Amino acid sequence: MKIITTTEELQKLRKEIDGSVGFVPTMGALHNGHLSLIRQARDENEHLIVSIFVNPTQFLEGEDLDAYPRKEEADIRICELAKVDILFMPSISSMYEKDELCIGAPAIRGYILEGQKRAGHFDGMLQIVMKLLNISSATRAYFGKKDAQQLSLISQMVKNYFMSVSIVPCEIIRDESGLALSSRNIYLNSDEKGRALSLSRSLKEATKMIMSGEKSVVNIKENMHFHLKDIDSVEYVCIVDREFNIRDEIEIGDSIILVAGKVGGVRLIDNIWI
Ligand code: PAF
């Protein structure tokens, strides 16, 4: 595995590669969720690039940029074992210059839910993903469904900017108790972890209702709020279609149920695709 730290080196190396290239962008602190993306990308492509970059422009003031978990050595080992060909770990100065041209999230879909709670986050996220997709010139890039709105906006960016990469949505990975894996789960103590399970439980209950014929978003959300009593503050419960238009009726095959909330100061999101 080659470890590359500058954009120039990666671009040079990329020109020498023939055949399909899978790309998995990450912010490190790799867990089994990342590993499932990496494995899928490994299986579906001749070459595999993974990036680790804690992108400052997608953290808002007061968010956990400095405290964001960093586990460089363990991450490198995981990538080696997963047979990554190129691990890209750039510095901030290699990725950004002063007074940059920016791209912005779309005015409606980019500013609801996560975009409303974390205004500006998606602008920074799209900016870095555009850079990373361009530098890696990937055939396919892999993103988890857990960050459903991120995934939807990246797909829209690729479409709107006529980019040639294929975006591959990957399944949410959960631990044995049902908690969706996230780098932030390490901040939860055991009581908080127990209470955090209400998120996935509320989604399961919603799915049960839908399977027994319920279509009304109002009724489903009411029932979910009932199951979310242990969450310290529920930020939103929402049902959208695959393009993040708000739904008032479930349509099987084109609905995503999303939930966000804080448990003991840790902000968690979860969702299920119906
Ligand atoms: O999902 C993430 O880890 C990040 O938002 C991403 C896509 C790597 C961009 O920094």
mmCIF file of C-alpha atoms and ligand atoms in Angstrom:
data_model
loop_
_atom_site.group_PDB
_atom_site.id
_atom_site.type_symbol
_atom_site.label_atom_id
_atom_site.label_comp_id
_atom_site.label_asym_id
_atom_site.label_seq_id
_atom_site.Cartn_x
_atom_site.Cartn_y
_atom_site.Cartn_z
ATOM 1 C CA MET A 1 0.000 0.000 0.000
ATOM 2 C CA LYS A 2 1.298 3.451 -0.943
ATOM 3 C CA ILE A 3 0.675 6.318 1.454
ATOM 4 C CA ILE A 4 0.390 9.619 -0.398
ATOM 5 C CA THR A 5 0.242 12.990 1.329
ATOM 6 C CA THR A 6 0.121 15.532 -1.497
ATOM 7 C CA THR A 7 -2.400 16.164 -4.242
ATOM 8 C CA GLU A 8 0.364 16.380 -6.888
ATOM 9 C CA GLU A 9 1.678 12.918 -6.008
ATOM 10 C CA LEU A 10 -1.787 11.388 -6.122
ATOM 11 C CA GLN A 11 -2.626 12.996 -9.458
ATOM 12 C CA LYS A 12 0.681 11.805 -10.918
ATOM 13 C CA LEU A 13 0.182 8.264 -9.645
ATOM 14 C CA ARG A 14 -3.434 8.200 -10.798
ATOM 15 C CA LYS A 15 -2.323 8.917 -14.398
ATOM 16 C CA GLU A 16 -0.229 5.752 -14.323
ATOM 17 C CA ILE A 17 -3.199 3.556 -13.325
ATOM 18 C CA ASP A 18 -5.270 1.703 -15.929
ATOM 19 C CA GLY A 19 -8.563 0.000 -15.179
ATOM 20 C CA SER A 20 -11.371 0.747 -12.748
ATOM 21 C CA VAL A 21 -10.654 2.743 -9.604
ATOM 22 C CA GLY A 22 -12.823 2.539 -6.495
ATOM 23 C CA PHE A 23 -12.605 5.415 -4.037
ATOM 24 C CA VAL A 24 -13.695 5.582 -0.399
ATOM 25 C CA PRO A 25 -13.380 9.029 1.197
ATOM 26 C CA THR A 26 -13.304 9.037 5.009
ATOM 27 C CA MET A 27 -12.396 11.213 7.955
ATOM 28 C CA GLY A 28 -10.536 8.323 9.602
ATOM 29 C CA ALA A 29 -11.207 6.649 12.971
ATOM 30 C CA LEU A 30 -12.202 3.732 10.765
ATOM 31 C CA HIS A 31 -14.834 1.301 12.058
ATOM 32 C CA ASN A 32 -16.719 -1.620 10.553
ATOM 33 C CA GLY A 33 -19.018 0.778 8.698
ATOM 34 C CA HIS A 34 -16.040 2.190 6.771
ATOM 35 C CA LEU A 35 -14.631 -1.297 6.373
ATOM 36 C CA SER A 36 -17.774 -2.504 4.632
ATOM 37 C CA LEU A 37 -17.459 0.372 2.117
ATOM 38 C CA ILE A 38 -13.783 -0.429 1.613
ATOM 39 C CA ARG A 39 -14.518 -4.151 1.113
ATOM 40 C CA GLN A 40 -17.275 -3.437 -1.400
ATOM 41 C CA ALA A 41 -15.009 -1.027 -3.291
ATOM 42 C CA ARG A 42 -12.206 -3.643 -3.217
ATOM 43 C CA ASP A 43 -14.525 -6.292 -4.692
ATOM 44 C CA GLU A 44 -15.915 -4.070 -7.447
ATOM 45 C CA ASN A 45 -12.749 -2.384 -8.755
ATOM 46 C CA GLU A 46 -9.289 -3.224 -10.007
ATOM 47 C CA HIS A 47 -7.680 -0.475 -7.917
ATOM 48 C CA LEU A 48 -8.673 1.015 -4.592
ATOM 49 C CA ILE A 49 -7.973 4.458 -3.159
ATOM 50 C CA VAL A 50 -9.033 5.431 0.378
ATOM 51 C CA SER A 51 -8.646 8.954 1.732
ATOM 52 C CA ILE A 52 -8.396 10.044 5.346
ATOM 53 C CA PHE A 53 -8.875 13.748 5.832
ATOM 54 C CA VAL A 54 -10.645 15.480 8.711
ATOM 55 C CA ASN A 55 -12.068 18.281 6.625
ATOM 56 C CA PRO A 56 -12.177 21.561 8.597
ATOM 57 C CA THR A 57 -14.641 23.299 6.260
ATOM 58 C CA GLN A 58 -17.495 20.929 7.122
ATOM 59 C CA PHE A 59 -17.247 21.519 10.874
ATOM 60 C CA LEU A 60 -19.133 24.521 12.224
ATOM 61 C CA GLU A 61 -17.859 26.764 14.957
ATOM 62 C CA GLY A 62 -18.283 25.011 18.300
ATOM 63 C CA GLU A 63 -18.391 21.538 16.705
ATOM 64 C CA ASP A 64 -15.893 18.818 17.565
ATOM 65 C CA LEU A 65 -13.166 19.469 14.926
ATOM 66 C CA ASP A 66 -10.282 19.448 17.432
ATOM 67 C CA ALA A 67 -11.761 16.599 19.459
ATOM 68 C CA TYR A 68 -12.736 14.537 16.389
ATOM 69 C CA PRO A 69 -11.252 11.053 16.948
ATOM 70 C CA ARG A 70 -7.917 10.576 15.152
ATOM 71 C CA LYS A 71 -6.415 7.081 14.973
ATOM 72 C CA GLU A 72 -3.803 7.305 12.241
ATOM 73 C CA GLU A 73 -1.763 4.232 13.069
ATOM 74 C CA ALA A 74 -4.746 1.933 13.494
ATOM 75 C CA ASP A 75 -6.321 3.339 10.315
ATOM 76 C CA ILE A 76 -3.187 2.640 8.278
ATOM 77 C CA ARG A 77 -3.115 -0.944 9.559
ATOM 78 C CA ILE A 78 -6.810 -1.448 8.745
ATOM 79 C CA CYS A 79 -6.257 -0.161 5.201
ATOM 80 C CA GLU A 80 -3.243 -2.416 4.712
ATOM 81 C CA LEU A 81 -5.224 -5.457 5.867
ATOM 82 C CA ALA A 82 -8.114 -4.482 3.594
ATOM 83 C CA LYS A 83 -5.711 -4.430 0.623
ATOM 84 C CA VAL A 84 -6.083 -0.741 -0.152
ATOM 85 C CA ASP A 85 -3.684 0.215 -2.966
ATOM 86 C CA ILE A 86 -3.352 3.919 -2.203
ATOM 87 C CA LEU A 87 -4.066 5.656 1.087
ATOM 88 C CA PHE A 88 -4.345 9.403 0.604
ATOM 89 C CA MET A 89 -3.711 11.397 3.791
ATOM 90 C CA PRO A 90 -3.238 15.019 2.750
ATOM 91 C CA SER A 91 -2.490 17.982 4.976
ATOM 92 C CA ILE A 92 -4.932 20.890 5.168
ATOM 93 C CA SER A 93 -2.505 23.151 3.288
ATOM 94 C CA SER A 94 -2.309 20.646 0.459
ATOM 95 C CA MET A 95 -6.098 20.641 0.052
ATOM 96 C CA TYR A 96 -6.935 24.345 0.450
ATOM 97 C CA GLU A 97 -5.591 27.711 -0.549
ATOM 98 C CA LYS A 98 -6.747 31.121 0.659
ATOM 99 C CA ASP A 99 -9.819 32.788 -0.902
ATOM 100 C CA GLU A 100 -11.116 29.723 -2.686
ATOM 101 C CA LEU A 101 -13.936 29.432 -5.173
ATOM 102 C CA CYS A 102 -16.717 27.562 -3.380
ATOM 103 C CA ILE A 103 -19.628 25.428 -4.404
ATOM 104 C CA GLY A 104 -22.781 25.547 -2.318
ATOM 105 C CA ALA A 105 -25.481 23.119 -1.279
ATOM 106 C CA PRO A 106 -28.821 23.534 -3.106
ATOM 107 C CA ALA A 107 -31.091 26.147 -1.510
ATOM 108 C CA ILE A 108 -33.921 23.819 -0.443
ATOM 109 C CA ARG A 109 -32.637 20.261 -0.115
ATOM 110 C CA GLY A 110 -29.328 21.477 1.272
ATOM 111 C CA TYR A 111 -30.923 23.581 3.996
ATOM 112 C CA ILE A 112 -33.430 21.243 5.618
ATOM 113 C CA LEU A 113 -32.713 18.646 8.339
ATOM 114 C CA GLU A 114 -28.910 18.331 8.694
ATOM 115 C CA GLY A 115 -28.513 21.432 6.534
ATOM 116 C CA GLN A 116 -30.740 23.415 8.887
ATOM 117 C CA LYS A 117 -29.232 22.064 12.102
ATOM 118 C CA ARG A 118 -25.686 22.484 10.787
ATOM 119 C CA ALA A 119 -25.973 25.452 8.402
ATOM 120 C CA GLY A 120 -22.904 25.565 6.152
ATOM 121 C CA HIS A 121 -21.885 21.961 6.829
ATOM 122 C CA PHE A 122 -22.977 20.705 3.421
ATOM 123 C CA ASP A 123 -21.159 23.519 1.575
ATOM 124 C CA GLY A 124 -17.892 22.419 3.192
ATOM 125 C CA MET A 125 -18.650 18.741 2.664
ATOM 126 C CA LEU A 126 -19.445 19.207 -1.055
ATOM 127 C CA GLN A 127 -16.343 21.361 -1.507
ATOM 128 C CA ILE A 128 -14.033 18.619 -0.211
ATOM 129 C CA VAL A 129 -15.879 15.778 -1.940
ATOM 130 C CA MET A 130 -15.642 17.625 -5.283
ATOM 131 C CA LYS A 131 -11.882 18.041 -4.729
ATOM 132 C CA LEU A 132 -11.387 14.410 -3.697
ATOM 133 C CA LEU A 133 -13.443 13.023 -6.585
ATOM 134 C CA ASN A 134 -11.452 15.146 -9.034
ATOM 135 C CA ILE A 135 -8.051 14.225 -7.633
ATOM 136 C CA SER A 136 -8.823 10.517 -7.469
ATOM 137 C CA SER A 137 -10.579 10.436 -10.888
ATOM 138 C CA ALA A 138 -12.438 7.447 -9.502
ATOM 139 C CA THR A 139 -14.647 5.174 -11.571
ATOM 140 C CA ARG A 140 -16.857 4.562 -8.529
ATOM 141 C CA ALA A 141 -17.035 6.342 -5.172
ATOM 142 C CA TYR A 142 -18.638 4.739 -2.125
ATOM 143 C CA PHE A 143 -20.780 6.531 0.465
ATOM 144 C CA GLY A 144 -22.831 5.143 3.352
ATOM 145 C CA LYS A 145 -26.615 5.444 3.459
ATOM 146 C CA LYS A 146 -26.271 6.439 7.110
ATOM 147 C CA ASP A 147 -25.451 9.974 5.941
ATOM 148 C CA ALA A 148 -28.440 9.878 3.630
ATOM 149 C CA GLN A 149 -28.702 13.596 2.972
ATOM 150 C CA GLN A 150 -24.963 13.823 2.294
ATOM 151 C CA LEU A 151 -25.279 10.935 -0.156
ATOM 152 C CA SER A 152 -28.233 12.561 -1.906
ATOM 153 C CA LEU A 153 -26.448 15.925 -2.254
ATOM 154 C CA ILE A 154 -23.267 14.297 -3.559
ATOM 155 C CA SER A 155 -25.340 12.416 -6.161
ATOM 156 C CA GLN A 156 -26.976 15.708 -7.115
ATOM 157 C CA MET A 157 -23.574 17.439 -7.396
ATOM 158 C CA VAL A 158 -22.272 14.687 -9.670
ATOM 159 C CA LYS A 159 -25.397 15.035 -11.834
ATOM 160 C CA ASN A 160 -25.479 18.860 -11.873
ATOM 161 C CA TYR A 161 -21.759 19.178 -12.656
ATOM 162 C CA PHE A 162 -21.752 16.346 -15.248
ATOM 163 C CA MET A 163 -19.072 14.461 -13.360
ATOM 164 C CA SER A 164 -18.325 10.987 -14.675
ATOM 165 C CA VAL A 165 -17.864 9.118 -11.388
ATOM 166 C CA SER A 166 -20.582 6.631 -10.316
ATOM 167 C CA ILE A 167 -21.783 7.136 -6.759
ATOM 168 C CA VAL A 168 -22.400 3.819 -4.996
ATOM 169 C CA PRO A 169 -24.743 3.928 -1.959
ATOM 170 C CA CYS A 170 -23.728 1.417 0.739
ATOM 171 C CA GLU A 171 -25.863 -0.190 3.439
ATOM 172 C CA ILE A 172 -25.876 1.066 7.040
ATOM 173 C CA ILE A 173 -23.827 -1.150 9.345
ATOM 174 C CA ARG A 174 -25.150 -1.657 12.899
ATOM 175 C CA ASP A 175 -23.660 -3.242 15.983
ATOM 176 C CA GLU A 176 -25.313 -6.336 17.503
ATOM 177 C CA SER A 177 -27.714 -4.125 19.510
ATOM 178 C CA GLY A 178 -28.900 -2.222 16.434
ATOM 179 C CA LEU A 179 -26.957 1.025 16.965
ATOM 180 C CA ALA A 180 -25.808 2.444 13.620
ATOM 181 C CA LEU A 181 -21.995 2.589 13.593
ATOM 182 C CA SER A 182 -20.488 6.067 13.815
ATOM 183 C CA SER A 183 -17.103 7.466 14.822
ATOM 184 C CA ARG A 184 -18.958 9.497 17.453
ATOM 185 C CA ASN A 185 -20.326 6.403 19.262
ATOM 186 C CA ILE A 186 -17.084 6.227 21.284
ATOM 187 C CA TYR A 187 -18.288 9.282 23.221
ATOM 188 C CA LEU A 188 -21.325 7.351 24.592
ATOM 189 C CA ASN A 189 -21.151 5.779 28.052
ATOM 190 C CA SER A 190 -23.123 2.566 28.603
ATOM 191 C CA ASP A 191 -26.271 4.324 29.876
ATOM 192 C CA GLU A 192 -26.213 6.693 26.890
ATOM 193 C CA LYS A 193 -25.586 3.831 24.513
ATOM 194 C CA GLY A 194 -28.647 2.047 25.889
ATOM 195 C CA ARG A 195 -30.765 5.160 25.415
ATOM 196 C CA ALA A 196 -29.326 5.813 21.942
ATOM 197 C CA LEU A 197 -30.908 2.528 20.842
ATOM 198 C CA SER A 198 -34.274 4.307 20.840
ATOM 199 C CA LEU A 199 -33.259 5.792 17.492
ATOM 200 C CA SER A 200 -33.027 2.461 15.685
ATOM 201 C CA ARG A 201 -35.983 1.106 17.697
ATOM 202 C CA SER A 202 -38.203 3.968 16.534
ATOM 203 C CA LEU A 203 -37.216 3.230 12.926
ATOM 204 C CA LYS A 204 -38.005 -0.471 13.400
ATOM 205 C CA GLU A 205 -41.413 0.395 14.833
ATOM 206 C CA ALA A 206 -42.070 2.700 11.883
ATOM 207 C CA THR A 207 -41.162 -0.093 9.495
ATOM 208 C CA LYS A 208 -43.559 -2.465 11.285
ATOM 209 C CA MET A 209 -46.381 0.066 10.884
ATOM 210 C CA ILE A 210 -45.628 0.459 7.189
ATOM 211 C CA MET A 211 -45.500 -3.299 6.693
ATOM 212 C CA SER A 212 -48.953 -3.555 8.223
ATOM 213 C CA GLY A 213 -50.292 -1.004 5.729
ATOM 214 C CA GLU A 214 -49.863 2.413 7.405
ATOM 215 C CA LYS A 215 -49.047 5.159 4.912
ATOM 216 C CA SER A 216 -49.694 8.341 6.882
ATOM 217 C CA VAL A 217 -46.492 10.175 7.763
ATOM 218 C CA VAL A 218 -48.276 11.989 10.639
ATOM 219 C CA ASN A 219 -49.239 8.684 12.292
ATOM 220 C CA ILE A 220 -45.825 7.131 11.762
ATOM 221 C CA LYS A 221 -44.017 10.154 13.199
ATOM 222 C CA GLU A 222 -46.321 10.256 16.221
ATOM 223 C CA ASN A 223 -45.514 6.642 16.987
ATOM 224 C CA MET A 224 -41.780 7.264 16.517
ATOM 225 C CA HIS A 225 -41.827 10.175 18.973
ATOM 226 C CA PHE A 226 -43.418 7.808 21.510
ATOM 227 C CA HIS A 227 -40.433 5.437 21.133
ATOM 228 C CA LEU A 228 -37.915 8.297 21.317
ATOM 229 C CA LYS A 229 -38.709 9.259 24.913
ATOM 230 C CA ASP A 230 -35.216 8.267 26.136
ATOM 231 C CA ILE A 231 -33.445 10.622 23.729
ATOM 232 C CA ASP A 232 -32.422 13.842 25.549
ATOM 233 C CA SER A 233 -33.452 16.063 22.660
ATOM 234 C CA VAL A 234 -35.024 14.864 19.442
ATOM 235 C CA GLU A 235 -33.878 17.218 16.680
ATOM 236 C CA TYR A 236 -36.051 15.890 13.894
ATOM 237 C CA VAL A 237 -38.124 12.958 12.710
ATOM 238 C CA CYS A 238 -38.803 13.274 9.009
ATOM 239 C CA ILE A 239 -39.799 11.250 5.979
ATOM 240 C CA VAL A 240 -38.483 12.211 2.546
ATOM 241 C CA ASP A 241 -38.264 10.695 -0.903
ATOM 242 C CA ARG A 242 -34.895 9.595 -2.340
ATOM 243 C CA GLU A 243 -34.239 13.176 -3.525
ATOM 244 C CA PHE A 244 -35.032 14.642 -0.141
ATOM 245 C CA ASN A 245 -38.418 16.133 -0.926
ATOM 246 C CA ILE A 246 -40.581 15.981 2.225
ATOM 247 C CA ARG A 247 -43.270 13.271 2.029
ATOM 248 C CA ASP A 248 -46.697 13.212 3.650
ATOM 249 C CA GLU A 249 -47.449 9.663 2.499
ATOM 250 C CA ILE A 250 -45.174 6.675 2.403
ATOM 251 C CA GLU A 251 -44.330 5.310 -1.009
ATOM 252 C CA ILE A 252 -42.629 1.944 -0.749
ATOM 253 C CA GLY A 253 -39.372 2.027 -2.740
ATOM 254 C CA ASP A 254 -39.049 5.812 -2.531
ATOM 255 C CA SER A 255 -39.117 6.832 1.123
ATOM 256 C CA ILE A 256 -36.415 7.442 3.723
ATOM 257 C CA ILE A 257 -37.294 7.833 7.398
ATOM 258 C CA LEU A 258 -34.754 9.975 9.235
ATOM 259 C CA VAL A 259 -34.185 10.734 12.865
ATOM 260 C CA ALA A 260 -31.640 12.892 14.698
ATOM 261 C CA GLY A 261 -31.166 13.601 18.369
ATOM 262 C CA LYS A 262 -28.746 14.158 21.205
ATOM 263 C CA VAL A 263 -27.932 11.665 23.922
ATOM 264 C CA GLY A 264 -25.721 12.981 26.725
ATOM 265 C CA GLY A 265 -24.376 15.715 24.450
ATOM 266 C CA VAL A 266 -23.572 13.344 21.565
ATOM 267 C CA ARG A 267 -25.443 14.132 18.369
ATOM 268 C CA LEU A 268 -26.585 10.994 16.533
ATOM 269 C CA ILE A 269 -28.442 10.392 13.275
ATOM 270 C CA ASP A 270 -30.068 7.286 11.886
ATOM 271 C CA ASN A 271 -32.416 6.355 9.063
ATOM 272 C CA ILE A 272 -34.063 3.556 7.183
ATOM 273 C CA TRP A 273 -34.749 3.309 3.456
ATOM 274 C CA ILE A 274 -38.234 2.017 2.692
HETATM 275 O O1 PAF B 1 -18.851 11.172 5.571
HETATM 276 C C1 PAF B 1 -17.703 11.594 5.806
HETATM 277 O O2 PAF B 1 -16.893 10.958 6.474
HETATM 278 C C2 PAF B 1 -17.290 12.940 5.232
HETATM 279 O O3 PAF B 1 -18.368 13.817 5.180
HETATM 280 C C3 PAF B 1 -16.604 12.847 3.851
HETATM 281 C C4 PAF B 1 -17.545 12.297 2.802
HETATM 282 C C5 PAF B 1 -15.374 11.956 3.950
HETATM 283 C C6 PAF B 1 -16.149 14.232 3.403
HETATM 284 O O4 PAF B 1 -15.263 14.813 4.293
#
